Coordinates of C-alpha atoms in Angstrom, one line a residue:
X1 CA 0.0 0.1 -0.2
X2 CA 1.1 3.5 -0.8
X3 CA 0.4 7.1 0.5
X4 CA 2.0 10.0 -1.4
X5 CA 4.7 11.8 0.6
X6 CA 3.5 15.0 1.6
X7 CA 0.1 14.3 0.6
X8 CA -3.3 14.4 2.6
X9 CA -3.6 11.7 5.0
X10 CA -6.4 9.0 4.1
X11 CA -9.6 10.2 5.5
X12 CA -10.4 6.8 7.0
X13 CA -9.4 3.4 7.2
X14 CA -7.6 3.0 3.7
X15 CA -4.4 3.5 1.7
X16 CA -4.5 6.1 -1.4
X17 CA -2.8 3.3 -3.7
X18 CA -2.7 -0.4 -3.5
X19 CA -0.5 -2.8 -5.6
X20 CA -1.3 -6.2 -6.5
X21 CA -1.2 -8.6 -9.5
X22 CA 0.8 -6.1 -11.7
X23 CA -1.9 -3.5 -11.3
X24 CA -2.1 0.0 -9.2
X25 CA -5.6 0.6 -7.5
X26 CA -6.1 4.3 -6.6
X27 CA -8.9 4.9 -3.9
X28 CA -11.1 7.6 -4.6
X29 CA -9.5 11.0 -4.7
X30 CA -11.4 14.0 -3.3
X31 CA -10.4 17.5 -3.8
X32 CA -8.3 17.9 -0.7
X33 CA -5.0 19.7 -0.5
X34 CA -1.6 18.0 0.9
X35 CA -2.2 19.9 4.2
X36 CA -6.0 18.5 4.7
X37 CA -7.9 21.3 3.7
X38 CA -11.2 20.3 1.8
X39 CA -11.9 22.6 -1.2
X40 CA -15.6 22.6 -0.6
X41 CA -17.2 26.0 -1.7
X42 CA -14.0 26.4 -4.3
X43 CA -15.1 26.5 -7.9
X44 CA -15.4 23.2 -9.6
X45 CA -12.2 23.9 -11.7
X46 CA -10.0 24.0 -8.8
X47 CA -11.5 21.2 -7.0
X48 CA -11.1 19.4 -10.7
X49 CA -7.4 20.3 -10.6
X50 CA -6.6 19.3 -7.1
X51 CA -8.4 15.9 -7.6
X52 CA -6.3 15.1 -10.5
X53 CA -3.1 16.1 -8.7
X54 CA -4.1 13.7 -6.2
X55 CA -4.6 10.9 -8.4
X56 CA -1.2 11.5 -10.2
X57 CA 0.3 11.9 -6.7
X58 CA -1.1 8.5 -5.8
X59 CA -0.1 6.8 -8.9
X60 CA 3.6 8.0 -8.6
X61 CA 3.7 6.9 -5.0
X62 CA 2.9 3.4 -6.1
X63 CA 5.7 3.6 -9.1
X64 CA 3.0 4.3 -11.8
X65 CA 1.9 7.2 -13.6
X66 CA -0.7 8.7 -15.7
X67 CA 0.6 7.3 -18.9
X68 CA -0.1 3.6 -17.3
X69 CA -4.0 4.3 -16.3
X70 CA -6.1 1.5 -17.7
X71 CA -9.5 2.9 -16.1
X72 CA -10.7 6.0 -14.6
X73 CA -14.1 6.2 -12.6
X74 CA -15.4 9.8 -12.1
X75 CA -18.1 10.8 -9.6
X76 CA -19.8 14.0 -9.9
X77 CA -22.6 15.7 -8.1
X78 CA -23.7 17.8 -11.2
X79 CA -23.3 16.7 -14.7
X80 CA -23.4 20.2 -16.0
X81 CA -19.8 20.3 -14.6
X82 CA -19.1 17.4 -17.1
X83 CA -17.8 19.3 -20.2
X84 CA -15.3 21.3 -18.1
X85 CA -14.1 18.2 -16.4
X86 CA -13.6 16.4 -19.7
X87 CA -11.8 19.3 -20.9
X88 CA -9.1 19.3 -17.8
X89 CA -9.0 15.7 -18.0
X90 CA -8.0 15.6 -21.5
X91 CA -5.3 18.0 -21.1
X92 CA -4.0 16.2 -17.8
X93 CA -4.2 12.7 -19.6
X94 CA -2.8 14.1 -22.9
X95 CA -3.1 11.6 -25.7
X96 CA -3.4 8.6 -23.7
X97 CA -7.2 7.4 -23.5
X98 CA -7.8 4.9 -20.5
X99 CA -11.2 3.5 -20.4
X100 CA -13.5 5.7 -18.3
X101 CA -16.9 6.0 -16.5
X102 CA -18.6 8.9 -15.6
X103 CA -21.1 8.4 -12.5
X104 CA -23.5 11.1 -11.5
X105 CA -24.1 11.1 -7.7
X106 CA -26.8 13.2 -5.5
X107 CA -23.9 13.9 -2.8
X108 CA -20.0 13.4 -1.8
X109 CA -18.5 13.7 1.5
X110 CA -18.0 17.2 2.9
X111 CA -20.1 18.9 0.2
X112 CA -17.3 18.2 -2.4
X113 CA -18.0 18.3 -6.0
X114 CA -16.5 15.3 -7.5
X115 CA -14.0 12.1 -6.7
X116 CA -12.0 10.3 -9.0
X117 CA -10.7 6.7 -8.6
X118 CA -8.5 4.9 -11.0
X119 CA -6.6 1.5 -11.9
X120 CA -3.2 1.6 -13.6
X121 CA -0.5 -0.7 -14.6
X122 CA 2.4 -1.1 -11.8
X123 CA 5.9 -0.4 -13.0
X124 CA 7.7 -3.2 -14.5
X125 CA 9.6 -5.1 -12.0
X126 CA 13.3 -5.1 -12.8
X127 CA 14.9 -8.6 -12.9
X128 CA 17.3 -9.5 -10.3
X129 CA 20.9 -8.9 -11.5

């Protein structure tokens, strides 16, 4: 299990990332800053940038990265934000296009507007010399 150094502590009994069977599983990331500040009340774009930064940090802490993403699941409290998120996400992920699902939800913890979870390939294991 992995938690990004300098990142927010998990808000419950879980790790931000777990690695197994060659995969990295990223727990749902909320718009929470490294010092634990929840961005409720901030504009959607600010929250989305923070969530994507948290996903990247969790991937990198587990030895993976955005280019190794296989699947991304996005929970949003208002589908009116979808176009904005899609544009920010496309910039963040670049030309890579992992599978993705969008799940509208009535509410998320602490009044936050989105949450993102993901699965990626783990870094290849170097053979022993």
